[in-house]
XYZ file of C-alpha atoms in Angstrom:
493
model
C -58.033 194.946 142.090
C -58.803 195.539 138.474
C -60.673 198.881 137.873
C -63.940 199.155 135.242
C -62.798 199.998 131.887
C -65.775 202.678 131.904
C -66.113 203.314 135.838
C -69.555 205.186 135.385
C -71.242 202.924 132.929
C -73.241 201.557 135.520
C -74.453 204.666 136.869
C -75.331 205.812 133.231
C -77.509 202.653 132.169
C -79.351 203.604 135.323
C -80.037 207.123 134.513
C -81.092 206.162 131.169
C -83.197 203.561 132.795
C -84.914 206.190 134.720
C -85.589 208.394 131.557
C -87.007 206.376 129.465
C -89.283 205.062 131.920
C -90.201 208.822 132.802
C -90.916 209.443 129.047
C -93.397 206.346 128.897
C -95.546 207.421 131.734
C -95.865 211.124 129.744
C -96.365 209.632 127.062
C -99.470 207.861 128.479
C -100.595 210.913 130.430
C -100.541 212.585 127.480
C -103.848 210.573 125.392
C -106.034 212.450 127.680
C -108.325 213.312 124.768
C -111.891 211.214 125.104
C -111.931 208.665 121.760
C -114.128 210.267 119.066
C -117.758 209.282 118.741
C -119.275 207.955 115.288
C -120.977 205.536 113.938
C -119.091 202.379 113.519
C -120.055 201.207 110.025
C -120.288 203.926 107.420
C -121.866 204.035 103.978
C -121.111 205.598 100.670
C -122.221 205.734 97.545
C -119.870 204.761 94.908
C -120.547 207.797 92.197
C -119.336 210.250 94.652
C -115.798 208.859 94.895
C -115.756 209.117 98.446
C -112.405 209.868 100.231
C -111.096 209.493 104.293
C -112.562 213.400 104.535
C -115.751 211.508 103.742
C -115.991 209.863 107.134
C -117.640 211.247 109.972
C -116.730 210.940 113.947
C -117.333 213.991 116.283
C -114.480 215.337 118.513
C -111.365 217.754 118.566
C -109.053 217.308 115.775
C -110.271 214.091 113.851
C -107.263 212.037 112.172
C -107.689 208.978 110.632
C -105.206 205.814 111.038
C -104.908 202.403 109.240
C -104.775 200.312 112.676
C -105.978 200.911 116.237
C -102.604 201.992 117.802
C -99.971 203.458 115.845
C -100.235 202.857 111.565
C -99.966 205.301 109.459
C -102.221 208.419 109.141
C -104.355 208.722 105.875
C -104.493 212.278 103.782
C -108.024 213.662 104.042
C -107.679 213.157 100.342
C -107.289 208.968 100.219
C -109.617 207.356 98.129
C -112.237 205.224 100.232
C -112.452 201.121 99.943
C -115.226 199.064 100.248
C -114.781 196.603 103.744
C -112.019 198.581 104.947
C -111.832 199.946 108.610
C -110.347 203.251 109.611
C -109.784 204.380 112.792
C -110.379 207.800 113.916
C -108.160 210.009 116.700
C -109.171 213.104 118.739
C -105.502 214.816 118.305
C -106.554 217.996 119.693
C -104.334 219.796 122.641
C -101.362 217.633 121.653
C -103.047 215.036 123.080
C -104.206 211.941 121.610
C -107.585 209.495 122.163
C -107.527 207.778 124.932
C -108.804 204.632 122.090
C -109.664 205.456 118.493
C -113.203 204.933 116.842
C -113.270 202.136 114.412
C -115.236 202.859 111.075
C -116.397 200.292 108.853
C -116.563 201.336 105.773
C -119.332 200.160 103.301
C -119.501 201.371 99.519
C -122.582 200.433 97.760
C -124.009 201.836 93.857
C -121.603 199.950 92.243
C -122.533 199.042 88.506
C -124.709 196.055 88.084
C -122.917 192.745 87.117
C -123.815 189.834 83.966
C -123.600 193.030 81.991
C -123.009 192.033 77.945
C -120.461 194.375 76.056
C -121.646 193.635 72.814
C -124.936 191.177 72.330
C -126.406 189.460 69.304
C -130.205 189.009 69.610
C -132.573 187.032 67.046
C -134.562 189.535 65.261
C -137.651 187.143 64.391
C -138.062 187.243 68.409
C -138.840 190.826 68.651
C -136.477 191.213 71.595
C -136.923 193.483 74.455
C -134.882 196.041 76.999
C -136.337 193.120 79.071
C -134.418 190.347 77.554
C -131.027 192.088 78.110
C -128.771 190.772 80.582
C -127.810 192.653 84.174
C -127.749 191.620 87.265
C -128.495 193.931 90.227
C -130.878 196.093 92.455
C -133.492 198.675 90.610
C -131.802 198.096 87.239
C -132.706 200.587 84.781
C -131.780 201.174 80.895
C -131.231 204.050 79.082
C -130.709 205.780 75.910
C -127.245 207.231 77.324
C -124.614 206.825 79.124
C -125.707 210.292 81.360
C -128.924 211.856 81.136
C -130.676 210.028 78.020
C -134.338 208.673 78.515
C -135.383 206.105 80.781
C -136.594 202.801 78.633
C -139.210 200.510 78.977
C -138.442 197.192 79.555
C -141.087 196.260 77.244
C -139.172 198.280 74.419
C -138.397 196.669 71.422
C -134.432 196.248 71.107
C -133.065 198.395 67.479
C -129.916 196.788 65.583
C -126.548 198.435 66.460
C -128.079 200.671 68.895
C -126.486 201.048 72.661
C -128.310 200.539 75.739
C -127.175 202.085 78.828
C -127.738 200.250 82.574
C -127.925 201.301 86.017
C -128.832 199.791 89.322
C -129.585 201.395 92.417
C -128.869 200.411 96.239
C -129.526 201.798 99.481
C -130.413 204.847 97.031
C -127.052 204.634 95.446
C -127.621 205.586 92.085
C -124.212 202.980 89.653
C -122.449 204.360 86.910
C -123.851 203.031 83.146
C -122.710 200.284 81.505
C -123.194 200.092 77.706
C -124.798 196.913 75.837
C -124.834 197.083 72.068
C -127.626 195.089 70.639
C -127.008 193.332 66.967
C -130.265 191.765 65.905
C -129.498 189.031 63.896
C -131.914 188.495 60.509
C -130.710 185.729 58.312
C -131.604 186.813 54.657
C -134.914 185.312 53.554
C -135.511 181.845 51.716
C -135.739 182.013 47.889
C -139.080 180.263 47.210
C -141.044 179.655 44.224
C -144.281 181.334 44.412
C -146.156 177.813 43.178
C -144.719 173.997 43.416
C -145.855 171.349 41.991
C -146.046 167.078 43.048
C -147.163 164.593 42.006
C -150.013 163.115 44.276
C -148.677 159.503 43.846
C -146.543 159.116 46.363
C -148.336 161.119 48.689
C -145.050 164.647 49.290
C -144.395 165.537 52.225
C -143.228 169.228 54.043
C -139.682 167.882 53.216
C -140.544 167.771 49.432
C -141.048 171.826 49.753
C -137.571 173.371 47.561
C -136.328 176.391 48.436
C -133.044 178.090 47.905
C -131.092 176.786 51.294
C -130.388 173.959 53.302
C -131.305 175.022 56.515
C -135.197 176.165 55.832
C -138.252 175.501 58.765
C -141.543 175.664 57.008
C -145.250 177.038 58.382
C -148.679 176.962 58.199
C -149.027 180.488 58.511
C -147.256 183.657 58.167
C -147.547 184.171 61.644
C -147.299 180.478 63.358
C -145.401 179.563 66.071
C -145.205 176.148 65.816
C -142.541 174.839 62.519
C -144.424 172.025 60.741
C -142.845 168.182 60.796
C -140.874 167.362 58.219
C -143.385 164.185 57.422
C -146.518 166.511 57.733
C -148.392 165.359 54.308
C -148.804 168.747 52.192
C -152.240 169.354 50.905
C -153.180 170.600 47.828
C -153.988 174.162 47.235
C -152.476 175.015 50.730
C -149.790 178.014 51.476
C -146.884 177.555 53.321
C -144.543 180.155 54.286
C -140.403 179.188 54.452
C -137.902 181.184 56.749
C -134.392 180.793 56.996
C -132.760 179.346 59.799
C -129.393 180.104 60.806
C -128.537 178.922 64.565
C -129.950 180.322 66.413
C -132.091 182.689 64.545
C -134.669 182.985 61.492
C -135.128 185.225 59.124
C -138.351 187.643 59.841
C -139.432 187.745 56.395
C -141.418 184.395 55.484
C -141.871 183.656 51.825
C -145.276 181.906 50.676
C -145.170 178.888 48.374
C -148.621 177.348 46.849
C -148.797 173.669 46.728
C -150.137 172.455 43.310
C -150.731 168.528 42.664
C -150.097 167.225 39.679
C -151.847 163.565 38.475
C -149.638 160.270 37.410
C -150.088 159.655 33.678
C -151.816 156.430 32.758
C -150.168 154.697 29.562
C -152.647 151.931 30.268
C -150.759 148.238 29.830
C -148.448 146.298 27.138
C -150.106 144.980 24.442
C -149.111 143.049 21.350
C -149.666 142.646 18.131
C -148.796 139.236 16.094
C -149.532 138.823 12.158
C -148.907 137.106 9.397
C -147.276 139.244 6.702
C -150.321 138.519 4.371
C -153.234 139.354 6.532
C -151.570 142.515 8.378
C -153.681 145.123 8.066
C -153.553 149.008 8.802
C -153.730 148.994 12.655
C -153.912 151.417 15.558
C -151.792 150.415 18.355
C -153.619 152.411 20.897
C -156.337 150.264 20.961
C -154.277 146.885 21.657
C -152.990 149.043 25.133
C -154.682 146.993 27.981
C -156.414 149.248 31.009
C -157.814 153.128 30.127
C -154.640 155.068 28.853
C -154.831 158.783 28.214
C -155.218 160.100 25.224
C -152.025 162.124 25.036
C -148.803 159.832 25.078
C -146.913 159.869 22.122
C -145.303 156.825 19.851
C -141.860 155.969 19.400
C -140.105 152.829 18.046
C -138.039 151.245 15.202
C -140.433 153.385 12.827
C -142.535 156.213 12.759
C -146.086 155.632 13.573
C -148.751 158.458 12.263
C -151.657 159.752 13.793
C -150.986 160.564 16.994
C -151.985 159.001 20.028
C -153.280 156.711 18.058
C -150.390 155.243 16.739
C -151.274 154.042 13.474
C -148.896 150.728 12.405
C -148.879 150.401 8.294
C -147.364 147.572 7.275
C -146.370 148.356 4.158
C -144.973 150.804 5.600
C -143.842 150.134 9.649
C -141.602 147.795 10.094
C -142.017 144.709 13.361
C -140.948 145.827 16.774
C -141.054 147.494 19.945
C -143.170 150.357 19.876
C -143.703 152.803 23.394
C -146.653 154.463 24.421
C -144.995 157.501 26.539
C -147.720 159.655 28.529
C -146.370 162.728 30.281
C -148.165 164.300 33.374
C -150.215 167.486 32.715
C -147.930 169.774 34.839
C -144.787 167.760 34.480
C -144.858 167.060 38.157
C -144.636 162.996 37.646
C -142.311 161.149 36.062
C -143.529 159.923 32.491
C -145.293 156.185 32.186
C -144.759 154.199 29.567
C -146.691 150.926 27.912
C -145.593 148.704 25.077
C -146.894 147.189 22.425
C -145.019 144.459 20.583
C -145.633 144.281 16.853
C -144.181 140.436 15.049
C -145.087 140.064 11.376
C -144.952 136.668 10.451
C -143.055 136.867 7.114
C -143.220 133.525 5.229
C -141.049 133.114 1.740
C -142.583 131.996 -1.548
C -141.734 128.307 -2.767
C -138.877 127.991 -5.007
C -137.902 125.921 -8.237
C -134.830 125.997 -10.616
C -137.061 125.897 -13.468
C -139.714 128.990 -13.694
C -140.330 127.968 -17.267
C -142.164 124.552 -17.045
C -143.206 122.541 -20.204
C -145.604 119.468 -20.262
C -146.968 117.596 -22.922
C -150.733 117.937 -23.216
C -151.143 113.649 -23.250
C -150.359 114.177 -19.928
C -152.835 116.150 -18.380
C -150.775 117.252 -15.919
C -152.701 119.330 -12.474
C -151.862 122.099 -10.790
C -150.335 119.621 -8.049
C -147.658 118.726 -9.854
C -146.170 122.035 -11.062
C -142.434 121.434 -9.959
C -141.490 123.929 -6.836
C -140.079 123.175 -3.397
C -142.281 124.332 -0.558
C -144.414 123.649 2.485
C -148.435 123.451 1.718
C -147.888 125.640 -1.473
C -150.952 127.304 -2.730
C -151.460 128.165 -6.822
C -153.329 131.540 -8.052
C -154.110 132.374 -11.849
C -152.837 135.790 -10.566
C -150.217 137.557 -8.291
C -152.958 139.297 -6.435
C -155.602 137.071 -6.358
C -157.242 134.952 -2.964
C -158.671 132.634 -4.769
C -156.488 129.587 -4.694
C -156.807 127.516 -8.024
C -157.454 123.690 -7.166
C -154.850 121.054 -7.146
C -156.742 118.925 -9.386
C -157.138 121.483 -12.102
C -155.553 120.459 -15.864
C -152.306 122.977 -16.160
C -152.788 125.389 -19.056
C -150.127 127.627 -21.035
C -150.052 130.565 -19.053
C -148.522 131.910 -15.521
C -148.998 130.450 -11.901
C -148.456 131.904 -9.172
C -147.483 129.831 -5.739
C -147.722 130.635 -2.361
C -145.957 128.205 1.019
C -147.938 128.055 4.512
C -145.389 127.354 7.286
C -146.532 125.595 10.550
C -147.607 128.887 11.821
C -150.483 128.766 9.620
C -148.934 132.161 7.849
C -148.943 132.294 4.182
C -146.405 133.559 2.050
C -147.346 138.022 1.076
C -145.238 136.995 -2.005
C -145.315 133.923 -5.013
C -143.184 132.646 -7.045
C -143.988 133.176 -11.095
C -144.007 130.032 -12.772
C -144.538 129.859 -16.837
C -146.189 127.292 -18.186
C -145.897 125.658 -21.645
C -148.716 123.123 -22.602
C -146.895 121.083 -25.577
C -150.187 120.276 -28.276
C -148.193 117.987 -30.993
C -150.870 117.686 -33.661
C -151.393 113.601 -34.732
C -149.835 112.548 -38.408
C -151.965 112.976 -41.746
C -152.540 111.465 -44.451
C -154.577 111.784 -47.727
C -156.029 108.391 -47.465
C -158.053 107.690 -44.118
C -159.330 104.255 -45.740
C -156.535 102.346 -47.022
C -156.790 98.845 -48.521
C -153.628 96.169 -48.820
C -153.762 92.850 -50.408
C -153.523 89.704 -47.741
C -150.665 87.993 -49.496
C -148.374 91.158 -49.274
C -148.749 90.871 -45.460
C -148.362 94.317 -44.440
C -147.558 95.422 -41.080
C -148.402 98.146 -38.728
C -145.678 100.263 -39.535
C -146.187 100.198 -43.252
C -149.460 102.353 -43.005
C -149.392 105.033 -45.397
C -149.616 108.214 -43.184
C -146.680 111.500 -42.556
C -145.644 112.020 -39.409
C -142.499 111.563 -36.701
C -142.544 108.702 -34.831
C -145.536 107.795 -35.335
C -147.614 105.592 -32.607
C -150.374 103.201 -33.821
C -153.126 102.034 -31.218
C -156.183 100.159 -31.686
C -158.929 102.022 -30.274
C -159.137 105.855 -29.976
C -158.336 105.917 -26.177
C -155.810 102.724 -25.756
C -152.736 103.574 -24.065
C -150.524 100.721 -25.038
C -149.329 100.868 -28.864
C -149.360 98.102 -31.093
C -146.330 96.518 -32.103
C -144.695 98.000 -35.676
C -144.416 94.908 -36.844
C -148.076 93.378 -36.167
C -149.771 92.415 -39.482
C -152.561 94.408 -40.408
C -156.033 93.329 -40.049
C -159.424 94.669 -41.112
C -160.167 97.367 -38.826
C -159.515 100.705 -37.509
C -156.237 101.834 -36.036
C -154.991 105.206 -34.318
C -152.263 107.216 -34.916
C -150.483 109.275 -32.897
C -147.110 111.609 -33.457
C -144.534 112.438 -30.520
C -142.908 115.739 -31.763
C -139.185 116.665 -30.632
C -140.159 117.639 -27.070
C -140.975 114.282 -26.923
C -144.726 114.561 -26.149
C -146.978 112.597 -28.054
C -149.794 113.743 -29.645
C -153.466 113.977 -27.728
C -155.298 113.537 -30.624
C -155.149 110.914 -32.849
């Protein structure tokens, strides 16, 4: 038979069997100790910083566990958490609970929540203590972070100034958080004291200037209500401009005076058409159509004199465009304009390429035939004169001067000069007016005794057909004329 390796190993695991089942049953006999009595859920406030010597259970020796059986004990000194459970144990006599007392524990008076670090708030709404954010029970504000003075919540809010806030629970009194207030004030507008429009078209609150873009315009210094942007403005009315920078405006308003201004009137265009010999001195002014003002001012391809008036010379002005410019009275409107066309009808003289015309006085030559080139020509004795001479009239040694009318009906402002020479040959002489010639020696025409160049014999006094120079002479009377070297013949005879 093979013997055990350890022959009492059998009998030990027995013994030990024994002893460790005689240690368990002391070990229970021991927790004789009756489990503490307390109140199962257990409140502190926050701002005493309670600890595990904070809780309460009555008993022997009060421990404190993290679990029901066994854990680990907690110092007396261990910071306190809120919704924890701790479990207290009667360790008195060397004994132990028979259970321990469970202890919810419940920490209230914490700060408030929604609390802002730092907050910007528009000054132009005159914020409040009331309008700063926190979230809690019994929330109060004050000056300081301890102590300090309790603030209204209808207290007005101060720029970089530091609000402190509490809340209270259960009678918990939180630690302060800070808020720092900025109040935001965008600088005011720049406004003109006065602005002007002009009435026609009708402005408009978006018409108002001011110094920046983003401006919101009132009725009143203290309105509520920003006016429309198409709200007509009406004249002699204030309006006061703030500045608007999202999301704030300025709290200063600046007052601006609306001031209309009236449209000029340069009335309507106008003309003026003349011939060059009948334009007279003429005011433009009064050839405007409608009711213009009296205080535009003339420009054009000359300059006009007196004024408004606009007083066209022609000897002096010269044809054209000429504008009537009338400014408003507050310079508001843009400047109107009217215009009055001025055409001088300028017509030339007649011409000729002889201004020294001769013609023989037998020829009673008229005014009609003086030899020019020209359209309905007119004749004066003088440059200046308006008389025109007739056509008919006998031409005379002297100076005429001729006007042309062109289908426009205008007559030439200038004439052409044209001399004239009236040729008077004198008729030939003689010192015997009766002369007497025998019939046998048959003497003709020509053989009349009488001195003179080229010498024309007629019958009567007035004939105009000469006799022949070789006719015989016959009792009677004949009639002499003499053609000088012009070649006119003589009137008289």
């Amino acid at each position: 038979m093979k013997k055990d390796k350890h022959p009492l190993s059998k009998l030990s695991i027995l013994i030990l069997s024994i002893l460790f089942l005689s240690t368990s049953q002391l070990t229970t006999a021991q927790c004789i100790n009756l489990p503490p009595d307390g109140d199962s859920t257990q409140t502190f406030c926050k701002s005493s910083n309670p600890t595990v010597g904070s809780l309460i259970a009555t008993g022997g020796t009060i421990v404190w566990y993290n679990a029901a059986t066994g854990g680990t004990q907690y110092s007396s000194s261990s910071a306190l958490f809120n919704g924890a459970t701790y479990y207290a144990d009667d360790i008195s006599g060397g004994s132990c609970s028979t259970s321990r007392l469970a202890v919810q524990v419940i920490i209230t008076g914490y700060p408030p929540s929604n609390v802002d670090v730092y907050v910007g708030k528009c000054a132009a709404d005159n914020p409040k203590i009331s309008d700063l954010s926190a979230t809690g029970t019994n929330i109060a504000w004050y000056t300081a972070q301890t102590g300090g003075t309790l603030l209204s919540t209808s207290q007005s809010l101060e720029n970089n100034v530091t609000y402190w806030v509490q809340q209270t629970v259960d009678g918990c009194v939180s630690t302060r958080l800070p808020t720092t207030v900025a109040l935001v004030n965008p600088s005011a507008p720049i406004v003109e004291e006065e602005q002007t429009f002009c009435n026609n078209p009708s402005p408009t609150i978006a018409d108002l200037q001011s110094s920046g873009d983003a401006v919101v315009w009132y009725a009143a210094i203290d309105s509520t209500t920003p006016l429309d942007s198409s709200t007509l403005l009406i004249e002699g009315e204030d309006y006061w401009a703030a500045t608007y920078s999202f999301p704030c405006e300025s709290t200063i308003r600046i007052k601006t005076t609306v001031v209309f201004d009236t449209p000029p009137n340069a009335g309507t265009n106008g003309s003026y058409t003349e011939c060059e010999i009948d334009a007279t001195t003429t005011n433009l002014f009064s050839l405007l159509g409608g009711n213009p003002d009296m205080t535009g001012t003339w420009s054009g391809p000359s300059e006009l004199t007196n004024g408004y008036l606009g007083t066209f010379e022609p000897d002096t002005n010269i044809e054209g465009d000429y504008v009537y410019t009338v400014s408003s009275a507050l310079g508001a409107c843009p400047d109107e304009t009217a215009t009055v066309s001025v055409t001088i009808i300028k017509v030339d003289p007649p011409t000729t390429t002889n201004e020294n015309q001769s013609f023989c006085e037998i020829d009673a030559k008229t005014v009609d035939e003086l030899n020019v080139t020209g359209t309905s020509v007119l004749w004066y004795d003088t440059e200046t004169s308006t008389t025109p001479l007739n056509g008919t009239d006998l031409l005379a040694d002297g100076d005429y001067w001729g006007s042309q009318t062109e289908a426009s009906g205008c007559e030439s402002a200038s004439r052409l000069l044209v001399n004239v020479t009236i040729n008077k040959p004198l008729p030939p002489t003689t010192s015997n007016a009766n002369q007497t010639f025998c019939e046998i020696d048959a003497k003709t025409v020509d053989e009349l005794d009488v001195t003179g160049t080229s010498v024309l014999w007629y019958d009567t006094e007035t004939s105009t057909t000469p006799l022949n120079g070789t006719d015989l002479l016959a009792d009677g009377d004949y009639w002499a004329s003499q053609t000088d070297a012009s070649g006119c013949e003589s009137a008289s005879r």
